[in-house]
CSV table of C-alpha atoms and ligand atoms in Angstrom, one decimal:
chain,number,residue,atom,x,y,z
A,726,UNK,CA,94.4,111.1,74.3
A,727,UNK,CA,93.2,109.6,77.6
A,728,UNK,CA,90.6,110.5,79.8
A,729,UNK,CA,90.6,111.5,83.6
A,730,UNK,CA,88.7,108.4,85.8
A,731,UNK,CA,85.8,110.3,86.6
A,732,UNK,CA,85.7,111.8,82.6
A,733,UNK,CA,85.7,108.1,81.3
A,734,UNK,CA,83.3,106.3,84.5
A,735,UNK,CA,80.9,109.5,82.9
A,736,UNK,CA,81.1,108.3,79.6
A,737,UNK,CA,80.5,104.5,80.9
A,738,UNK,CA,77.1,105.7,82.9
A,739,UNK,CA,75.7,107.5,79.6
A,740,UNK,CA,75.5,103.7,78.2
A,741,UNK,CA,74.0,102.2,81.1
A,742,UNK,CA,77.5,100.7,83.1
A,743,UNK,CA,76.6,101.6,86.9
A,744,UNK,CA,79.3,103.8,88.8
A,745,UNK,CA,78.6,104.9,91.6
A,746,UNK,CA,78.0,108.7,92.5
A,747,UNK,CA,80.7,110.8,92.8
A,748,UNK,CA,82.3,114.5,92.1
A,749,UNK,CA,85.7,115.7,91.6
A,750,UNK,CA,87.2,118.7,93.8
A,751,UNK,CA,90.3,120.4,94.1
A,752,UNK,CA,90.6,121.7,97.1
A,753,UNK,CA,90.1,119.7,101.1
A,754,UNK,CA,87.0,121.8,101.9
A,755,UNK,CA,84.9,121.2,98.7
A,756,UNK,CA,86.0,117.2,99.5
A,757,UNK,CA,84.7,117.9,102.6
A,758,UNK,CA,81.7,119.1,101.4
A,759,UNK,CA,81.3,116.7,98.4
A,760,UNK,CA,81.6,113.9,101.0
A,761,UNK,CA,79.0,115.1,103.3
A,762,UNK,CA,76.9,115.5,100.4
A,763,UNK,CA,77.2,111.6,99.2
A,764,UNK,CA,77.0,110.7,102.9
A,765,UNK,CA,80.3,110.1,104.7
A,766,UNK,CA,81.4,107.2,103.6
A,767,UNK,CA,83.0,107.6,100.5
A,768,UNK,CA,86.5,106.9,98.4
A,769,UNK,CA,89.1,109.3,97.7
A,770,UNK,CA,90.6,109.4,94.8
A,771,UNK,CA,93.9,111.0,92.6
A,772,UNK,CA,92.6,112.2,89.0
A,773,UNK,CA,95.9,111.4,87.1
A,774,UNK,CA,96.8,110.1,83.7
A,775,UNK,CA,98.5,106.8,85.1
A,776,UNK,CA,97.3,103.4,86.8
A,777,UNK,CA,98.6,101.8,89.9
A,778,UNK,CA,97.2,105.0,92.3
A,779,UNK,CA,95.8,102.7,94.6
A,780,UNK,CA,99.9,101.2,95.6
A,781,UNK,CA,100.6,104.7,95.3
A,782,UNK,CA,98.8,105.5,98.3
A,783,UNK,CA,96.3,107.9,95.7
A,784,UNK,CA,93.1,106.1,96.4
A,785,UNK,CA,91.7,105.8,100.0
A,786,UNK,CA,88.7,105.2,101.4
A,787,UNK,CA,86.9,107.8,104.3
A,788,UNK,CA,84.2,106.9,107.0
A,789,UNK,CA,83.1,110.6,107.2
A,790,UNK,CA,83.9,113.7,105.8
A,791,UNK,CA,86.7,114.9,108.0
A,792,UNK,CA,88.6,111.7,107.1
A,793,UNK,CA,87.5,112.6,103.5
A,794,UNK,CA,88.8,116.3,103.9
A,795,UNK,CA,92.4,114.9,105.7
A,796,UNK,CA,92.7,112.4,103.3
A,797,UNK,CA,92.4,115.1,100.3
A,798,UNK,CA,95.0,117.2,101.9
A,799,UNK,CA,97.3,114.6,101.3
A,800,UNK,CA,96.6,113.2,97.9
A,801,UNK,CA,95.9,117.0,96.4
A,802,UNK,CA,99.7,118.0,95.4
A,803,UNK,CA,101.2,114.5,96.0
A,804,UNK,CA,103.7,112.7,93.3
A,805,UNK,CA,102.4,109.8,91.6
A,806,UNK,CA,105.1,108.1,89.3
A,807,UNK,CA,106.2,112.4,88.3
A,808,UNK,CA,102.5,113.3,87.8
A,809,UNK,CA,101.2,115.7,90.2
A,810,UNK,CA,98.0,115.2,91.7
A,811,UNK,CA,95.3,118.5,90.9
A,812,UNK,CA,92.2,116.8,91.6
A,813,UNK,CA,90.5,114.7,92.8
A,814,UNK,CA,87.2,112.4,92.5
A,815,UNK,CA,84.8,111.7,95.4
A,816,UNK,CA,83.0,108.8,95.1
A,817,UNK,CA,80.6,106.5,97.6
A,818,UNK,CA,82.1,103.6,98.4
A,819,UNK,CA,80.5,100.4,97.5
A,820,UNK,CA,77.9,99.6,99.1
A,821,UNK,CA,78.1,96.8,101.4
A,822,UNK,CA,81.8,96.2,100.3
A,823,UNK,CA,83.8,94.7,97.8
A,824,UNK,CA,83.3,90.8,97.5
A,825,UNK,CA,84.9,90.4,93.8
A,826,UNK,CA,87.2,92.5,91.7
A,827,UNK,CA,87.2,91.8,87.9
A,828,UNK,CA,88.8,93.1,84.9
A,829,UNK,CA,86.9,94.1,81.7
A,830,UNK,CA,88.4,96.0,78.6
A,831,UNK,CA,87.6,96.7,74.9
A,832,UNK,CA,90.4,97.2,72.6
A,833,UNK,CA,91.7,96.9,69.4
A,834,UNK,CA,93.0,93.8,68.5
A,835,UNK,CA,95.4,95.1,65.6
A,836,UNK,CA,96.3,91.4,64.7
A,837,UNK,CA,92.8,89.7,64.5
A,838,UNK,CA,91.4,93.8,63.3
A,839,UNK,CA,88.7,93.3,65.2
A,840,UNK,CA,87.5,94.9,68.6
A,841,UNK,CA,88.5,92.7,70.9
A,842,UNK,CA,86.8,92.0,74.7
A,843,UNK,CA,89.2,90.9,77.4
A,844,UNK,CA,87.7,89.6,80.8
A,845,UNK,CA,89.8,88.3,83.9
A,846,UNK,CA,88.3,87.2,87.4
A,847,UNK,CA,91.9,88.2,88.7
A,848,UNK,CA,90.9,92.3,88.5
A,849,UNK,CA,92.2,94.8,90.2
A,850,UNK,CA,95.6,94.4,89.8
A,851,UNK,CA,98.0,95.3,87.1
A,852,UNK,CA,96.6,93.3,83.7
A,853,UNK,CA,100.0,93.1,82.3
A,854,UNK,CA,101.4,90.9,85.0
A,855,UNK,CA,98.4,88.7,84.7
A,856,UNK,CA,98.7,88.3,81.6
A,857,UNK,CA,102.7,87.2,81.8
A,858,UNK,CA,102.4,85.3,84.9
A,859,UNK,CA,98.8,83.5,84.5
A,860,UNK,CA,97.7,84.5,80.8
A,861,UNK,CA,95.4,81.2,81.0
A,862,UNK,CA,93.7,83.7,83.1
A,863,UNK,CA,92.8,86.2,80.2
A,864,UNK,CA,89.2,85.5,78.5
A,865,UNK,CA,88.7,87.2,74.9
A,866,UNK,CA,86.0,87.4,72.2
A,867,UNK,CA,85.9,88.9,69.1
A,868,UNK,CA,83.5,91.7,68.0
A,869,UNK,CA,82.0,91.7,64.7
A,870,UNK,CA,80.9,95.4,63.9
A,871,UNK,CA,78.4,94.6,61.7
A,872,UNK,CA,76.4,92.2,64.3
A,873,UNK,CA,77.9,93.7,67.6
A,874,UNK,CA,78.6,92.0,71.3
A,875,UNK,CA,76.3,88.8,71.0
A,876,UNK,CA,74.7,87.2,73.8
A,877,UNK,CA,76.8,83.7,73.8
A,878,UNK,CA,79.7,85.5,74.0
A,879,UNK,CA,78.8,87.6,77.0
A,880,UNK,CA,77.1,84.2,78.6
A,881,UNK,CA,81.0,82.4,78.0
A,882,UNK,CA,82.9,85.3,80.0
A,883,UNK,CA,80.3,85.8,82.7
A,884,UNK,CA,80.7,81.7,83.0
A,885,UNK,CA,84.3,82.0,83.0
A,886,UNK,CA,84.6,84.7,84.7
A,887,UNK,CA,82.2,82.4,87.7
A,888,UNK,CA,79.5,84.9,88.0
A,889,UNK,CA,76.1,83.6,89.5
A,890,UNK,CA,73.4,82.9,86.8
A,891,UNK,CA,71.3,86.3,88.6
A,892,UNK,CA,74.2,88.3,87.1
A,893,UNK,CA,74.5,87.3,83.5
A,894,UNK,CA,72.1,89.0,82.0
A,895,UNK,CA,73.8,92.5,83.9
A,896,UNK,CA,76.6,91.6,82.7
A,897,UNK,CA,75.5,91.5,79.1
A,898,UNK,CA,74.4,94.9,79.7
A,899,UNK,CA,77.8,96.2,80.8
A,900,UNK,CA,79.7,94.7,78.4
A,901,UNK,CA,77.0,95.9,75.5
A,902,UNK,CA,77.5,99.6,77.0
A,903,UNK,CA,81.2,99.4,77.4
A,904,UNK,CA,81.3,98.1,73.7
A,905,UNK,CA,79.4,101.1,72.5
A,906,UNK,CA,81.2,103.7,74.5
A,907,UNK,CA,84.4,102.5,72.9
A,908,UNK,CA,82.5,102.4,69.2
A,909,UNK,CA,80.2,105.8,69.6
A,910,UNK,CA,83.0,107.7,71.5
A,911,UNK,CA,86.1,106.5,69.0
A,912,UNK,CA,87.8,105.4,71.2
A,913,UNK,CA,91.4,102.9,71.0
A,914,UNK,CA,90.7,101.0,75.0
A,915,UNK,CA,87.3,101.5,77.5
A,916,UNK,CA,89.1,99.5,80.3
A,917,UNK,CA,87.3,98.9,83.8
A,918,UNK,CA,89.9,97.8,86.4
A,919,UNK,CA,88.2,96.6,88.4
A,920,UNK,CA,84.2,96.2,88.1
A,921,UNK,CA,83.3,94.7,91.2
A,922,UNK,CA,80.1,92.7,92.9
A,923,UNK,CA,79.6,94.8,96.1
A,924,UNK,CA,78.7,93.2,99.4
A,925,UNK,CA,75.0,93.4,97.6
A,926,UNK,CA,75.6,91.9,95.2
A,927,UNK,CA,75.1,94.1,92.5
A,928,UNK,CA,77.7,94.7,89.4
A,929,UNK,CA,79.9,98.4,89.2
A,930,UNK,CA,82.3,100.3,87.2
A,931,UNK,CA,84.5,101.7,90.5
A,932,UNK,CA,87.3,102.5,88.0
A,933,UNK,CA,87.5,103.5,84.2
A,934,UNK,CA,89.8,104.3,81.8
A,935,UNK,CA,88.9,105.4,78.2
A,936,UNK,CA,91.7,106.4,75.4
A,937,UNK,CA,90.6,108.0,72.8
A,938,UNK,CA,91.9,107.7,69.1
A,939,UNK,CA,93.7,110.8,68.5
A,940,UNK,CA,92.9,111.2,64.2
A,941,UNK,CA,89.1,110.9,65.5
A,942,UNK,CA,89.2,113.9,67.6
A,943,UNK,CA,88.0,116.3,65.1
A,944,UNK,CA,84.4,114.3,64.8
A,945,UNK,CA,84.6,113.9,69.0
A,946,UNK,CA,84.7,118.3,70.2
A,947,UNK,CA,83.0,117.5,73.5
A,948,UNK,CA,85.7,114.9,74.1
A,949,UNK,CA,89.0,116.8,72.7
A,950,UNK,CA,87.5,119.9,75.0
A,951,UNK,CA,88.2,117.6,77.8
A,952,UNK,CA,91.9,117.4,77.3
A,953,UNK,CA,93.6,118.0,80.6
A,954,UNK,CA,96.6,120.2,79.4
A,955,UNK,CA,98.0,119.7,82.9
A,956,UNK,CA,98.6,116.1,82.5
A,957,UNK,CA,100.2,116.5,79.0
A,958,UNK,CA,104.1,115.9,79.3
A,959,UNK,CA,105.2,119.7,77.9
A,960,UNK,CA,107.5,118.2,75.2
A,961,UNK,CA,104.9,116.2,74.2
A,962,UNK,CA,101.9,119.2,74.3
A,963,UNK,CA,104.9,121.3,72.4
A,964,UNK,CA,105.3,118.5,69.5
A,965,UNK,CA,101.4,118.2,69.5
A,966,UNK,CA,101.2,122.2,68.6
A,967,UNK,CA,103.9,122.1,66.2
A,968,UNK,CA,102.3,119.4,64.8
A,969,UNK,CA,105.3,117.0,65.1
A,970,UNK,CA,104.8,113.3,65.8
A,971,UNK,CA,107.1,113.0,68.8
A,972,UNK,CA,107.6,110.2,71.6
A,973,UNK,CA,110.2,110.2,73.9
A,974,UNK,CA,112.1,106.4,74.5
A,975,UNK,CA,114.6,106.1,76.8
A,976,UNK,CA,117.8,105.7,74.8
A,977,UNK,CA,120.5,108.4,74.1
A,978,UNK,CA,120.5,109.0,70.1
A,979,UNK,CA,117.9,111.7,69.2
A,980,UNK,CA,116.6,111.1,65.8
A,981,UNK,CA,114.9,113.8,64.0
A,982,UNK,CA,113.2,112.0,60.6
A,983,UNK,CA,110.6,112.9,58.1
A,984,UNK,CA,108.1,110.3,57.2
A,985,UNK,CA,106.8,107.8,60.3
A,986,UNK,CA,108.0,104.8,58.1
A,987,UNK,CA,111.7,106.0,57.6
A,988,UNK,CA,112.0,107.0,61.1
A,989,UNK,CA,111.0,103.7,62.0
A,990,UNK,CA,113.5,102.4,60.0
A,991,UNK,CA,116.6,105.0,61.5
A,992,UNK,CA,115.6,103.9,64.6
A,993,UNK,CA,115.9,100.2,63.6
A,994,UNK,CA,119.4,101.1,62.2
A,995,UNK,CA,120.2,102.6,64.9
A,996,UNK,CA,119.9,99.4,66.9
A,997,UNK,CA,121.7,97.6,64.1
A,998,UNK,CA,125.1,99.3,65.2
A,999,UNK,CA,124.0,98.6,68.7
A,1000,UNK,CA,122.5,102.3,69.6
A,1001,UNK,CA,119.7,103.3,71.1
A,1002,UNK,CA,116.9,105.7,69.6
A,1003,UNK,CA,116.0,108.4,72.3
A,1004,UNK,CA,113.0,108.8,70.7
A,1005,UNK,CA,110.6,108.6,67.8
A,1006,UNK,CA,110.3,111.7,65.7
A,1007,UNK,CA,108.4,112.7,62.6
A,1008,UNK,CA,108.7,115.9,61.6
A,1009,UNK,CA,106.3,115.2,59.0
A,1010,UNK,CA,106.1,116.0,54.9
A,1011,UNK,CA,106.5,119.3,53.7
A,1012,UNK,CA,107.9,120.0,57.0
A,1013,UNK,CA,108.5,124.3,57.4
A,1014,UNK,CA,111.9,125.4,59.0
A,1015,UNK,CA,110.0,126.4,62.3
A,1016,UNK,CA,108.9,123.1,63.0
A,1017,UNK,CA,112.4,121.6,61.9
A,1018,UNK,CA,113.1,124.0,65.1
A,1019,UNK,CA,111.2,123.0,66.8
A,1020,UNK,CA,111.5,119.7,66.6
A,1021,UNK,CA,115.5,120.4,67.3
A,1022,UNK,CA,114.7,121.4,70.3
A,1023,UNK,CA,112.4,119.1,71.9
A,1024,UNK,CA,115.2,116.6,71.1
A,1025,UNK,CA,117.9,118.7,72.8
A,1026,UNK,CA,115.6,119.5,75.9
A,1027,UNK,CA,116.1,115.7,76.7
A,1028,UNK,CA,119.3,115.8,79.0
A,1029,UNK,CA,119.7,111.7,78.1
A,1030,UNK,CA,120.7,112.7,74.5
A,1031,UNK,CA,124.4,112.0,73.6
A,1032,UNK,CA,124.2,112.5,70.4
A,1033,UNK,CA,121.7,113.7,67.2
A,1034,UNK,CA,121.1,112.0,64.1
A,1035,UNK,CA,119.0,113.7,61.8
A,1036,UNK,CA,117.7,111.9,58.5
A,1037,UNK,CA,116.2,113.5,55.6
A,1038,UNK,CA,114.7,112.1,52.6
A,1039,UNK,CA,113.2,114.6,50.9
A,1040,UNK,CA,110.2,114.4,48.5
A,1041,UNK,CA,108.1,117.2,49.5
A,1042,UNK,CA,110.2,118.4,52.2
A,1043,UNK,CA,113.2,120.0,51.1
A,1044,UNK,CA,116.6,119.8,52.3
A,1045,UNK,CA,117.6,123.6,52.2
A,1046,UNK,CA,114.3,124.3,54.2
A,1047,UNK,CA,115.2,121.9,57.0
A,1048,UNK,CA,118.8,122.8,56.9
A,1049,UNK,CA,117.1,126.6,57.6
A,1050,UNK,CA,115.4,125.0,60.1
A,1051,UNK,CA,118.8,123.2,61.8
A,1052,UNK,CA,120.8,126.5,61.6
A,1053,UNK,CA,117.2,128.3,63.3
A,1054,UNK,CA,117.5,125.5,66.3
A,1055,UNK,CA,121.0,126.1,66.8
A,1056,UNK,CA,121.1,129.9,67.3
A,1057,UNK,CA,118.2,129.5,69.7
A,1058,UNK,CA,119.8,126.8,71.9
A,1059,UNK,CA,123.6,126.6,72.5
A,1060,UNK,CA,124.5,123.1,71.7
A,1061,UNK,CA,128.1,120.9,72.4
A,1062,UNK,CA,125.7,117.4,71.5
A,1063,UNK,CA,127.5,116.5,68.2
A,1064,UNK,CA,124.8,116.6,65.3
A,1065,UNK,CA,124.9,113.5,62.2
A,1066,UNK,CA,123.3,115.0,59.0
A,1067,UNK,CA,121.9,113.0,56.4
A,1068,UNK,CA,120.6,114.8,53.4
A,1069,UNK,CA,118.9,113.3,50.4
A,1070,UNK,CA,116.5,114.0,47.7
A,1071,UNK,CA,115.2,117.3,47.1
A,1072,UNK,CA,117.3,119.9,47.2
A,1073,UNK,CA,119.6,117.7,49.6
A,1074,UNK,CA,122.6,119.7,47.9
A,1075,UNK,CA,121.3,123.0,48.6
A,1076,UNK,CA,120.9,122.0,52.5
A,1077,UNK,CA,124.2,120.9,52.8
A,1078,UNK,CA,125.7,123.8,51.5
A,1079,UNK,CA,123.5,125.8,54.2
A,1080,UNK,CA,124.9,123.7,56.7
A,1081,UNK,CA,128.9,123.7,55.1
A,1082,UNK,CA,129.5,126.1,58.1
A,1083,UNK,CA,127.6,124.4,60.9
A,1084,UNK,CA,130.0,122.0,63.4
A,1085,UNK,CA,128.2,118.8,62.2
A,1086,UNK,CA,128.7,115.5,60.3
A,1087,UNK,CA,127.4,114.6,57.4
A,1088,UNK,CA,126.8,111.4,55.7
A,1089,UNK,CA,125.5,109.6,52.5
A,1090,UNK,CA,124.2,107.0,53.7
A,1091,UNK,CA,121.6,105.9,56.4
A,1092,UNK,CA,124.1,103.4,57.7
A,1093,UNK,CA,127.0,105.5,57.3
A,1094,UNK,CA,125.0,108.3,59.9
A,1095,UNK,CA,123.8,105.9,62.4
A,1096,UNK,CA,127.1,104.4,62.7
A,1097,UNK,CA,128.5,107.6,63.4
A,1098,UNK,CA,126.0,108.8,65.8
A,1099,UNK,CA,126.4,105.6,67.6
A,1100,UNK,CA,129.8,106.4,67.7
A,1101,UNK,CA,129.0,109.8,68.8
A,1102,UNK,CA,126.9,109.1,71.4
A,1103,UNK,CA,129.7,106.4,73.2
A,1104,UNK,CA,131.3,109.8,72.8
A,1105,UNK,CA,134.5,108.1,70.7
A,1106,UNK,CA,133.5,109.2,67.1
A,1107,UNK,CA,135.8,111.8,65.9
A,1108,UNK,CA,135.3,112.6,62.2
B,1385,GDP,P1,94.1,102.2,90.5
B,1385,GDP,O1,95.0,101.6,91.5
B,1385,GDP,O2,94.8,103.4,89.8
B,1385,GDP,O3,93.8,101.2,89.4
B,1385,GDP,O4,92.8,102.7,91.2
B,1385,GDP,P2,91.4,101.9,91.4
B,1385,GDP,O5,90.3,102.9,91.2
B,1385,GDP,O6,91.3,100.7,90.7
B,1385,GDP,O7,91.5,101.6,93.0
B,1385,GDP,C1,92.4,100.7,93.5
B,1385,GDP,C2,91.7,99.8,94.5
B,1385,GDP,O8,91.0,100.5,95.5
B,1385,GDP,C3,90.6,98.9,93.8
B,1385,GDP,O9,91.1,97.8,93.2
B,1385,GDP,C4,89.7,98.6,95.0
B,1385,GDP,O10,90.2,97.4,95.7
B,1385,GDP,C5,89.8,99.8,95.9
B,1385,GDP,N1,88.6,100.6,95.8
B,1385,GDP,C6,88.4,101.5,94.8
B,1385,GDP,N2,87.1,102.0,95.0
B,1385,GDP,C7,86.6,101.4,96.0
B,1385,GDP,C8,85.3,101.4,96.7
B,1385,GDP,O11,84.4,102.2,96.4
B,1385,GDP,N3,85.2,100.6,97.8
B,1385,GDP,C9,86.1,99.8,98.3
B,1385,GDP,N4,85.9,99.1,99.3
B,1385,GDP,N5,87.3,99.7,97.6
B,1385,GDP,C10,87.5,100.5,96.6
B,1386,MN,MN1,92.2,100.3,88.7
């Protein structure tokens, strides 16, 4: 789950990272307001679940609070990359300026299993190009959990990352607070894009983003209660409710799968006959006809998909429930994408007999069903 800006730069002040003061609004007159509030000169910026707003034309900075208020009544409502802007954040600017922009991020390393601190004096921009174009750009250390961030290894990015000696010891500070947000708060990335030394001279958080693990969210309340259901794509906020694992990819084969690891491997199949998976799905063990439905559904509400290939091995989910499930799906949304069934394990026989009736092809094998989905999907599989 990830956080708003001005949810995560909160989180980073509660363990000592400087941001600087700032509210959200969502309408022109409260930014007016806010902004005469924090002194005129302030920053305007769009609250939305995706990077790259400044390009975007969703962060720009206001000399007084009319420019503040004009400013909002463009950003409030804009587009940004098919998220629509509902708020906003206020913030001072930084005082005396901007004289450097760096990048500073905890994350999992999933290779190394260790939290992982990446540092780059080239900040501000988009991370992923620096690290493709100029990765000898990139600075990393490794956490140990049981000792935490160390001195010498805050001292060897604030060195590389050319800070003056006055700074270090600030810096150690940030990064020690940024570490423990991430740890304390559960979270998978506490990113800060781009800390900056103002024109004083002083160190500041004037972005944040924090992702939270989602399995954690039952020990973290006060951060699941600050899930923005606005900002949730509503396929992905209907799987999340059904309790379906669902993520949307950009090919044309829906695959409907119980079991994370087996629909990993259908969609690696899949690309084996030269197809493409139009998204991950996991309906799950034991999985009840409703969510099978469901789960239908959401596939079907993607106008990209050519085809469906649905792949069943059951153990605790049974075939005739999800076959229940299929038939549920089908009276509920009126269909011409051609459907591939693959039924095994329990009860397999009994689903297929539910489904004798239904206009769809069935298959033994996991091979045998992606290849005729692929064919399906090119839209030349007749069988
Ligand atoms: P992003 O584009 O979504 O990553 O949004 P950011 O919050 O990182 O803002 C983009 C850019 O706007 C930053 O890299 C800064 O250059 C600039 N910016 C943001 N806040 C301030 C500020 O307080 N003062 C000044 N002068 N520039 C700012
Ligand atoms: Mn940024």
């Amino acid at each position: 789950m990830n956080l708003h800006e001005y949810q995560a730069k909160r989180l980073f002040a509660e363990h000592g990272v400087p941001i600087p003061n700032g509210q959200v609004a969502n309408t022109p007159t409260s930014v007016r307001e806010i902004a005469r509030e924090l002194g005129g000169r302030v920053v305007v910026k769009a609250q939305v679940h995706i990077g790259g707003r400044g390009k975007a034309g969703g962060v720009k900075l206001a000399n007084d609070p009319d420019a503040a208020e004009a400013w909002a009544e463009k950003i409030l409502g804009m587009d940004i990359k098919g998220y629509t802007v509902g708020k906003v954040l206020i913030d001072q600017q930084a005082p005396g300026g901007i004289d450097q922009e760096i990048y500073l991020a905890v994350l999992i390393d999933r290779a190394v299993r260790r939290p992982m601190i990446m540092a780059s004096a080239a900040g501000g921009m988009d991370i992923e190009q620096v690290n493709e174009e100029t990765p000898e750009k990139i600075f990393r250390v490794y956490v140990e959990p049981s000792l935490g961030v160390r001195s010498y290894q805050t001292t060897y990015l604030a060195h590389a990352m050319g800070f003056p000696k006055e700074l270090w010891r600030d810096f150690h500070k940030i990064v020690v607070g940024l570490y423990e947000c991430f740890r304390k708060n559960d979270a998978s990335l506490t990113e800060v894009n781009p800390l900056v030394i103002t024109g004083e001279g002083k160190l500041m958080a004037v972005d944040g983003k924090v992702s939270i693990d989602d399995n954690a969210l039952f020990r973290q309340p006060r951060l699941a209660e600050m899930r923005d259901l606005d900002e949730e794509p509503p396929s992905e906020r209907e799987a999340r409710l059904a309790g379906i694992n669902f993520i949307k990819l950009d090919g044309n084969i829906g695959c409907m799968v119980n079991g994370a690891g087996l629909a990993m491997t259908t969609m690696d199949v899949v690309k084996l006959y030269h197809g493409e998976p139009a998204n991950f799905l996991d309906i799950g063990g034991g999985a009840r006809s409703d969510q099978v439905a469901t789960a239908i559904k959401l596939i079907l509400s993607d106008p990209n998909v050519k085809a469906v290939l649905i792949n069943i091995f059951g153990g605790i989910t049974r075939g005739d429930e999800v076959a229940r499930g299929i038939l549920a799906a089908l009276e509920q949304v009126k269909t011409d994408i051609p459907m591939v069934v693959r039924l095994a394990g329990t009860n397999a026989h009994e689903g297929l007999e539910i489904l004798r009736d239904a206009d769809m092809v069935t298959a033994v094998t996991l091979s045998d069903a992606a290849q005729k989905a692929v064919a399906l999907a090119k839209g030349d599989g007749q069988s």
